[in-house]
Short mmCIF file of C-alpha atoms in Angstrom, two decimals:
data_model
loop_
_atom_site.label_atom_id
_atom_site.label_comp_id
_atom_site.label_asym_id
_atom_site.label_seq_id
_atom_site.Cartn_x
_atom_site.Cartn_y
_atom_site.Cartn_z
CA MET F 1 0.00 0.00 0.00
CA ASN F 2 1.28 3.49 -0.84
CA HIS F 3 0.99 6.21 1.76
CA THR F 4 1.48 9.92 1.26
CA ILE F 5 3.48 11.87 3.81
CA LYS F 6 1.04 13.63 6.10
CA PRO F 7 1.62 16.74 8.18
CA SER F 8 2.20 16.40 11.91
CA GLY F 9 1.33 19.88 13.14
CA ILE F 10 3.95 21.55 10.96
CA ALA F 11 3.52 22.59 7.33
CA LYS F 12 5.62 19.65 6.13
CA PRO F 13 6.95 16.61 7.98
CA ARG F 14 10.51 17.15 9.16
CA LEU F 15 13.43 14.78 8.79
CA ALA F 16 16.65 15.65 10.61
CA PHE F 17 19.99 14.24 9.47
CA VAL F 18 22.79 13.71 11.98
CA VAL F 19 26.20 13.11 10.42
CA SER F 20 29.78 13.86 11.40
CA HIS F 21 30.65 16.32 8.60
CA PRO F 22 29.78 17.25 5.01
CA ILE F 23 30.52 14.10 2.99
CA GLN F 24 30.80 14.50 -0.76
CA TYR F 25 28.63 11.44 -1.38
CA TYR F 26 25.83 12.53 0.97
CA VAL F 27 25.50 16.22 0.12
CA PRO F 28 23.79 15.56 -3.25
CA LEU F 29 21.16 13.60 -1.31
CA TYR F 30 20.53 16.61 0.92
CA HIS F 31 20.17 18.77 -2.19
CA GLU F 32 17.68 16.35 -3.69
CA LEU F 33 15.56 16.10 -0.55
CA SER F 34 15.67 19.86 0.07
CA ARG F 35 13.84 20.32 -3.23
CA SER F 36 10.99 18.04 -2.10
CA ASP F 37 7.60 19.64 -1.73
CA ASP F 38 6.31 17.18 0.89
CA LEU F 39 9.07 17.06 3.50
CA GLU F 40 11.60 19.38 5.11
CA ILE F 41 15.13 18.48 6.14
CA ARG F 42 17.89 19.92 8.26
CA VAL F 43 21.40 18.48 8.65
CA PHE F 44 23.27 18.55 11.96
CA PHE F 45 27.06 18.20 11.68
CA THR F 46 28.60 16.77 14.82
CA CYS F 47 32.36 16.82 14.15
CA HIS F 48 33.02 19.73 11.81
CA ASP F 49 31.21 21.65 9.10
CA GLY F 50 33.78 21.34 6.32
CA ARG F 51 34.70 25.00 6.38
CA GLU F 52 38.44 24.24 6.54
CA ALA F 53 40.74 21.51 5.30
CA VAL F 54 40.91 18.51 7.65
CA TRP F 55 43.79 16.09 8.05
CA ASP F 56 43.04 12.81 6.27
CA SER F 57 45.10 10.01 7.80
CA GLY F 58 44.53 7.78 4.76
CA PHE F 59 45.81 10.30 2.24
CA GLN F 60 48.37 11.60 4.77
CA GLN F 61 47.54 15.23 4.03
CA PRO F 62 44.95 17.93 4.76
CA VAL F 63 41.95 17.59 2.46
CA ALA F 64 39.39 20.20 1.47
CA TRP F 65 37.01 18.99 -1.22
CA ASP F 66 36.58 21.38 -4.15
CA LEU F 67 32.81 20.90 -4.36
CA PRO F 68 30.33 23.29 -2.64
CA LEU F 69 29.50 20.96 0.24
CA ARG F 70 27.99 23.67 2.47
CA GLU F 71 25.48 25.04 -0.02
CA GLY F 72 21.96 24.20 -1.16
CA TYR F 73 20.47 22.76 2.03
CA PRO F 74 19.88 23.91 5.64
CA PHE F 75 22.38 22.78 8.25
CA GLU F 76 23.63 23.44 11.74
CA ALA F 77 27.13 22.85 13.04
CA VAL F 78 26.90 21.47 16.58
CA THR F 79 29.82 22.29 18.88
CA ASN F 80 32.22 19.36 19.25
CA THR F 81 33.89 19.47 22.67
CA ALA F 82 36.11 16.39 22.21
CA ARG F 83 39.63 16.83 23.53
CA HIS F 84 40.97 15.24 20.32
CA PRO F 85 38.23 15.87 17.74
CA GLY F 86 38.03 13.71 14.66
CA THR F 87 36.19 10.88 12.97
CA HIS F 88 39.04 8.41 13.45
CA HIS F 89 38.04 7.38 16.98
CA PHE F 90 34.92 6.88 19.11
CA TRP F 91 35.56 9.77 21.51
CA GLY F 92 36.39 12.22 18.72
CA VAL F 93 32.77 13.41 18.47
CA GLN F 94 31.32 14.85 21.70
CA ASN F 95 28.30 17.17 21.50
CA PRO F 96 26.71 17.96 24.89
CA ASP F 97 23.86 19.92 23.29
CA LEU F 98 23.21 17.69 20.28
CA LEU F 99 19.99 16.16 21.58
CA GLN F 100 18.50 19.51 22.51
CA ARG F 101 19.50 21.11 19.22
CA VAL F 102 17.82 18.32 17.30
CA LEU F 103 14.68 18.32 19.45
CA ASP F 104 14.38 22.11 19.26
CA TRP F 105 13.90 21.76 15.52
CA ARG F 106 10.90 19.45 16.21
CA PRO F 107 11.66 16.66 13.72
CA ASP F 108 9.19 13.89 12.94
CA ALA F 109 12.11 11.49 12.58
CA VAL F 110 15.91 11.57 12.71
CA HIS F 111 18.29 9.98 10.22
CA VAL F 112 21.52 8.99 12.02
CA SER F 113 24.68 7.94 10.18
CA GLY F 114 26.64 5.37 12.16
CA TYR F 115 26.99 4.45 15.83
CA ALA F 116 30.79 4.62 16.02
CA PHE F 117 30.92 8.04 17.71
CA ALA F 118 30.07 8.75 21.34
CA SER F 119 27.54 11.46 20.51
CA HIS F 120 25.73 9.42 17.89
CA LEU F 121 25.36 6.45 20.22
CA ARG F 122 24.03 8.64 23.02
CA LEU F 123 21.60 10.27 20.60
CA LEU F 124 20.27 6.92 19.40
CA ARG F 125 19.51 5.88 22.96
CA ALA F 126 17.98 9.24 23.94
CA LEU F 127 15.71 9.42 20.90
CA TYR F 128 14.54 5.85 21.51
CA HIS F 129 13.53 6.65 25.07
CA ARG F 130 11.72 9.80 23.92
CA GLY F 131 9.77 7.97 21.24
CA VAL F 132 11.36 9.84 18.31
CA PRO F 133 11.69 7.52 15.28
CA VAL F 134 15.19 6.96 13.95
CA LEU F 135 16.27 5.97 10.45
CA PHE F 136 19.70 4.39 10.87
CA ARG F 137 22.25 4.18 8.10
CA GLY F 138 25.64 2.49 8.04
CA ASP F 139 27.50 0.24 5.61
CA SER F 140 29.24 -2.37 7.78
CA HIS F 141 29.44 -5.99 6.63
CA LEU F 142 30.67 -9.36 7.85
CA LEU F 143 33.33 -9.95 5.20
CA SER F 144 36.39 -9.00 7.27
CA PRO F 145 37.67 -11.76 9.60
CA THR F 146 36.90 -11.13 13.29
CA PRO F 147 38.25 -13.04 16.32
CA VAL F 148 35.63 -15.17 18.08
CA TRP F 149 35.84 -13.21 21.35
CA LYS F 150 35.35 -9.95 19.52
CA ARG F 151 32.43 -11.32 17.55
CA LEU F 152 30.69 -12.50 20.72
CA ALA F 153 31.21 -9.15 22.46
CA LYS F 154 29.99 -7.32 19.40
CA THR F 155 26.89 -9.49 19.22
CA MET F 156 25.87 -8.59 22.78
CA LEU F 157 26.55 -4.89 22.22
CA LEU F 158 24.89 -4.51 18.83
CA ARG F 159 21.78 -6.48 19.73
CA GLN F 160 21.23 -3.79 22.37
CA ILE F 161 22.13 -0.82 20.15
CA PHE F 162 20.03 -2.08 17.26
CA ARG F 163 16.91 -1.95 19.41
CA TYR F 164 17.03 1.85 19.21
CA PRO F 165 16.39 2.64 15.50
CA SER F 166 12.91 2.29 14.08
CA VAL F 167 14.19 1.28 10.64
CA PHE F 168 17.53 0.54 9.01
CA LEU F 169 18.62 1.68 5.56
CA ASP F 170 20.73 -1.14 4.15
CA VAL F 171 23.04 -0.31 1.25
CA GLY F 172 23.18 -3.83 -0.14
CA LEU F 173 23.29 -7.58 0.48
CA HIS F 174 26.35 -7.69 2.73
CA ASN F 175 25.12 -4.76 4.84
CA ARG F 176 21.67 -6.35 5.13
CA GLN F 177 23.21 -9.63 6.31
CA TYR F 178 25.19 -7.69 8.89
CA TYR F 179 22.03 -6.21 10.41
CA GLN F 180 20.27 -9.56 10.35
CA ARG F 181 23.21 -11.24 12.10
CA TYR F 182 22.75 -8.83 14.98
CA GLY F 183 19.03 -9.30 15.39
CA VAL F 184 17.36 -6.81 13.03
CA ASP F 185 14.13 -8.20 11.64
CA SER F 186 13.55 -7.90 7.90
CA SER F 187 10.46 -5.75 8.56
CA ARG F 188 12.78 -2.98 9.79
CA LEU F 189 15.06 -3.10 6.74
CA PHE F 190 14.69 -0.74 3.80
CA HIS F 191 17.08 -0.91 0.89
CA CYS F 192 18.78 2.42 0.20
CA PRO F 193 21.56 2.19 -2.40
CA HIS F 194 24.98 3.68 -1.81
CA SER F 195 24.78 6.53 -4.29
CA ILE F 196 26.83 9.10 -6.13
CA ASP F 197 25.93 12.14 -8.18
CA VAL F 198 25.85 10.21 -11.46
CA GLU F 199 25.04 13.30 -13.50
CA ARG F 200 28.20 15.06 -12.33
CA PHE F 201 30.24 12.29 -13.93
CA ARG F 202 28.20 12.32 -17.14
CA ALA F 203 27.34 15.97 -17.67
CA SER F 204 30.20 16.57 -20.11
CA THR F 205 31.11 13.09 -21.29
CA GLU F 206 32.74 14.11 -24.58
CA ARG F 207 34.86 16.77 -22.90
CA PHE F 208 35.88 14.40 -20.10
CA GLU F 209 36.87 11.71 -22.61
CA SER F 210 38.88 14.23 -24.64
CA GLU F 211 40.71 15.48 -21.55
CA ALA F 212 41.46 11.92 -20.51
CA ARG F 213 42.96 11.09 -23.93
CA ARG F 214 45.14 14.20 -23.71
CA TRP F 215 46.24 13.29 -20.19
CA ARG F 216 47.08 9.74 -21.25
CA GLY F 217 49.26 11.17 -23.97
CA GLU F 218 51.08 13.39 -21.48
CA LEU F 219 51.71 10.29 -19.37
CA GLY F 220 53.30 8.55 -22.34
CA ILE F 221 50.46 6.07 -22.71
CA GLY F 222 49.81 4.98 -26.28
CA ALA F 223 46.40 4.99 -27.91
CA ASP F 224 46.47 1.18 -28.13
CA ASP F 225 47.68 0.60 -24.58
CA LEU F 226 45.39 -1.08 -22.07
CA VAL F 227 45.12 0.93 -18.84
CA VAL F 228 44.32 -0.71 -15.51
CA LEU F 229 43.38 2.02 -13.03
CA PHE F 230 43.72 2.07 -9.24
CA VAL F 231 42.10 5.02 -7.44
CA GLY F 232 42.30 5.45 -3.69
CA LYS F 233 44.44 5.69 -0.61
CA PHE F 234 47.85 4.08 -0.69
CA GLU F 235 47.25 1.99 2.43
CA ALA F 236 47.65 -1.66 3.35
CA LYS F 237 43.99 -2.64 3.19
CA LYS F 238 43.68 -1.49 -0.43
CA GLN F 239 46.83 -3.39 -1.52
CA PRO F 240 48.33 -1.00 -4.09
CA VAL F 241 51.81 -2.47 -3.60
CA GLU F 242 50.62 -6.06 -3.99
CA LEU F 243 48.72 -5.02 -7.11
CA MET F 244 51.89 -3.54 -8.58
CA ARG F 245 53.86 -6.69 -7.81
CA ALA F 246 51.19 -8.79 -9.52
CA LEU F 247 51.31 -6.60 -12.64
CA ALA F 248 55.05 -5.94 -12.79
CA GLN F 249 55.73 -9.09 -14.84
CA TRP F 250 52.44 -9.13 -16.76
CA PRO F 251 53.20 -10.62 -20.18
CA ASP F 252 51.29 -8.08 -22.27
CA PRO F 253 53.64 -5.12 -22.89
CA ALA F 254 50.66 -2.94 -23.83
CA LEU F 255 49.28 -3.07 -20.29
CA VAL F 256 49.86 0.06 -18.21
CA CYS F 257 48.77 0.49 -14.59
CA VAL F 258 47.91 4.02 -13.45
CA LEU F 259 47.68 4.58 -9.70
CA VAL F 260 45.96 7.75 -8.46
CA GLY F 261 46.18 8.67 -4.80
CA ASP F 262 48.45 9.20 -1.82
CA GLY F 263 49.08 7.70 1.58
CA GLU F 264 51.52 5.95 3.86
CA LEU F 265 52.59 3.43 1.20
CA ARG F 266 53.58 6.11 -1.30
CA PRO F 267 57.36 5.42 -0.93
CA GLN F 268 56.86 1.75 -1.83
CA VAL F 269 54.55 2.68 -4.70
CA MET F 270 57.06 5.16 -6.09
CA GLU F 271 59.94 2.69 -5.72
CA LEU F 272 58.13 0.06 -7.79
CA ALA F 273 57.05 2.64 -10.35
CA ALA F 274 60.68 3.72 -10.77
CA ARG F 275 61.78 0.08 -11.13
CA TYR F 276 59.20 -0.62 -13.87
CA PRO F 277 58.72 2.71 -15.66
CA ALA F 278 57.07 1.20 -18.74
CA ARG F 279 54.41 -0.50 -16.66
CA PHE F 280 53.40 2.09 -14.03
CA ARG F 281 52.32 5.72 -13.80
CA VAL F 282 51.61 7.39 -10.46
CA ILE F 283 49.40 10.47 -10.11
CA SER F 284 49.08 12.26 -6.78
CA PHE F 285 45.79 12.87 -4.95
CA GLN F 286 43.15 14.45 -7.19
CA ASN F 287 40.20 16.46 -5.93
CA GLN F 288 36.57 15.79 -6.76
CA ALA F 289 36.22 18.11 -9.75
CA THR F 290 38.90 16.15 -11.61
CA MET F 291 37.56 12.67 -10.91
CA PRO F 292 35.26 12.39 -13.97
CA VAL F 293 38.43 12.67 -16.06
CA VAL F 294 40.52 10.46 -13.76
CA TYR F 295 38.25 7.45 -14.19
CA ARG F 296 38.38 7.85 -17.95
CA LEU F 297 42.16 7.46 -17.88
CA GLY F 298 41.55 3.76 -17.37
CA ASP F 299 39.94 1.03 -19.40
CA LEU F 300 39.29 -1.04 -16.27
CA LEU F 301 39.12 -0.10 -12.58
CA VAL F 302 40.77 -2.46 -10.10
CA LEU F 303 39.92 -2.49 -6.38
CA PRO F 304 41.87 -5.30 -4.63
CA SER F 305 40.99 -4.47 -1.00
CA ILE F 306 41.39 -7.18 1.64
CA ARG F 307 39.36 -5.80 4.56
CA TRP F 308 37.06 -3.00 5.72
CA GLU F 309 36.08 -1.97 2.21
CA THR F 310 32.50 -1.49 3.29
CA TRP F 311 31.28 -0.62 -0.20
CA GLY F 312 33.78 0.83 -2.69
CA LEU F 313 32.21 3.97 -4.15
CA ALA F 314 35.05 4.18 -6.66
CA VAL F 315 33.22 1.39 -8.48
CA ASN F 316 30.04 3.49 -8.67
CA GLU F 317 32.07 6.37 -10.08
CA ALA F 318 33.84 4.19 -12.63
CA PHE F 319 30.49 2.75 -13.75
CA ALA F 320 29.12 6.27 -14.21
CA CYS F 321 32.06 6.81 -16.59
CA ASN F 322 31.29 3.56 -18.50
CA ARG F 323 34.26 1.65 -17.08
CA PRO F 324 33.94 -1.91 -15.76
CA ALA F 325 35.67 -3.11 -12.60
CA LEU F 326 37.68 -6.00 -11.20
CA VAL F 327 37.27 -6.19 -7.42
CA SER F 328 38.16 -8.58 -4.61
CA ASP F 329 35.50 -10.54 -2.78
CA GLN F 330 36.11 -8.34 0.27
CA VAL F 331 34.57 -5.32 -1.49
CA GLY F 332 31.04 -4.68 -0.24
CA CYS F 333 29.48 -3.58 -3.51
CA ALA F 334 30.32 -6.77 -5.43
CA PRO F 335 26.87 -8.46 -5.25
CA GLU F 336 25.07 -5.33 -6.45
CA LEU F 337 27.47 -3.94 -9.05
CA ILE F 338 29.64 -6.75 -10.37
CA ARG F 339 27.82 -9.07 -12.72
CA PRO F 340 30.60 -11.50 -13.64
CA GLY F 341 31.50 -11.34 -17.28
CA LEU F 342 29.07 -8.48 -17.91
CA THR F 343 30.14 -5.49 -15.78
CA GLY F 344 33.39 -6.90 -14.44
CA GLN F 345 34.71 -9.73 -12.30
CA VAL F 346 35.28 -10.66 -8.65
CA PHE F 347 38.49 -12.39 -7.57
CA ARG F 348 39.43 -14.06 -4.30
CA ALA F 349 41.18 -11.56 -2.04
CA ARG F 350 44.95 -12.21 -1.74
CA ASP F 351 44.78 -14.80 -4.53
CA TRP F 352 46.84 -13.16 -7.24
CA GLN F 353 46.62 -16.19 -9.49
CA ASP F 354 42.84 -15.79 -9.49
CA PHE F 355 43.30 -12.05 -10.03
CA GLY F 356 45.43 -12.76 -13.10
CA ASP F 357 42.92 -15.22 -14.49
CA LYS F 358 40.04 -12.76 -14.06
CA LEU F 359 42.06 -9.86 -15.49
CA ARG F 360 42.96 -11.95 -18.52
CA SER F 361 39.32 -12.90 -19.08
CA LEU F 362 38.27 -9.27 -19.00
CA THR F 363 41.00 -7.86 -21.23
CA GLU F 364 41.53 -10.49 -23.92
CA SER F 365 39.13 -8.58 -26.22
CA ARG F 366 39.13 -4.77 -26.28
CA ASP F 367 35.72 -4.71 -27.93
CA GLU F 368 34.24 -6.90 -25.19
CA LEU F 369 35.89 -4.76 -22.51
CA ARG F 370 34.24 -1.64 -23.95
CA ALA F 371 30.91 -3.48 -24.08
CA ARG F 372 31.32 -4.34 -20.41
CA GLY F 373 31.92 -0.68 -19.70
CA LEU F 374 28.66 0.22 -21.40
CA ALA F 375 26.85 -2.46 -19.40
CA ALA F 376 28.35 -1.02 -16.23
CA GLY F 377 27.13 2.41 -17.27
CA GLU F 378 23.59 1.08 -17.60
CA LEU F 379 23.66 0.04 -13.93
CA ALA F 380 24.84 3.43 -12.67
CA PRO F 381 21.43 5.22 -12.53
CA GLY F 382 20.16 2.61 -10.07
CA PHE F 383 22.74 3.96 -7.63
CA SER F 384 22.06 7.64 -8.25
CA THR F 385 21.14 10.38 -5.81
CA ALA F 386 17.56 10.23 -7.02
CA ALA F 387 17.36 6.50 -6.26
CA ALA F 388 18.73 7.02 -2.74
CA ALA F 389 16.33 9.92 -2.11
CA GLN F 390 13.38 7.79 -3.15
CA ALA F 391 14.48 5.08 -0.70
CA VAL F 392 14.87 7.56 2.17
CA ARG F 393 11.42 8.97 1.48
CA LYS F 394 9.92 5.47 1.51
CA ALA F 395 11.51 4.68 4.89
CA PHE F 396 10.43 8.07 6.27
CA ARG F 397 6.84 7.47 5.16
CA SER F 398 6.86 4.10 6.92
CA VAL F 399 7.82 5.57 10.32
CA LEU F 400 5.26 8.35 9.95
CA VAL F 401 2.55 5.81 9.25
CA GLN F 402 3.66 3.81 12.29
CA ARG F 403 3.42 6.93 14.47
CA MET F 404 -0.10 7.64 13.23
CA ASP F 405 -1.12 4.04 13.89
#
């Protein structure tokens, strides 16, 4: 049965969002929902408001995204009193007045991103006891190995925490299984795809492709070369060094691997690139405005992560640029985005023989590789901002109906 959103004493029902800081993947969702004529939103930032560059431990440098992340939607920055503020640890987000700030706005429901910060966990509990519905969103999965003792402790803790939200927005199969493992009934699960601003990557396709061809030429990459692209942080879990070792002796001389990023493993990456100059090109960290061109440098995206790759939004972005992907089975998005042989392939993490076999199957025909890129592009709209907004609205309607009942 379809229900329309009904007023609750205010002109339009209100949905508050509580999130640590302006995240480039979430802001387009706020824009989309702010344009809705049947609900009102406000975003509460608990760690920082993105006004200044913030140290990124993964990239090992301060990062300020070059997109307008503070425009086009209403928000409040809530004072963070943590002694060592940051999103890298539980106690890095402390907001004594968060609950009151949220309640003062009189929301009909609150969308909370994650429980891994002290303030967010306190808010979940407080809203539950006050009868305010919560839409919870995270992207954890069960793919990464966990010691038995830790798994048991986590089970006891999360079964308690997961009583608090009214509904959960799962981003995909692995995330849904995670919630179910810890006691969330399927009736409380609403699918909400991990999304990107697909249009931003497609708005000027011909120009982006032209710029990528020029850039490839500047990198000394021939028109007939096959480019395998790695985009991300140079850190152990993403395995850029292991990827380079696997490709260093690849028999096809036309294969070039381009690595785009920065991080603690940069010295090892640069050392291997210097040892095999015909095989590797390394490009430093690129900001968001450049990424639609970056993905078009490659013919195939590779994401060989071994743990804690909760989703892998680089795959979404590559698909929006009509590029297929080869990912490890530790990458959360694989069941939704990788259709083996059609949009890419999945290989067993740490199994570089399997990686080589899958890479060979994808690249033996350039025409088929391009066709796979087009198939990947056809999937991209299903993971767009509009698709995510529709899912949020559906979950919001459900909690409003429950309140009326």
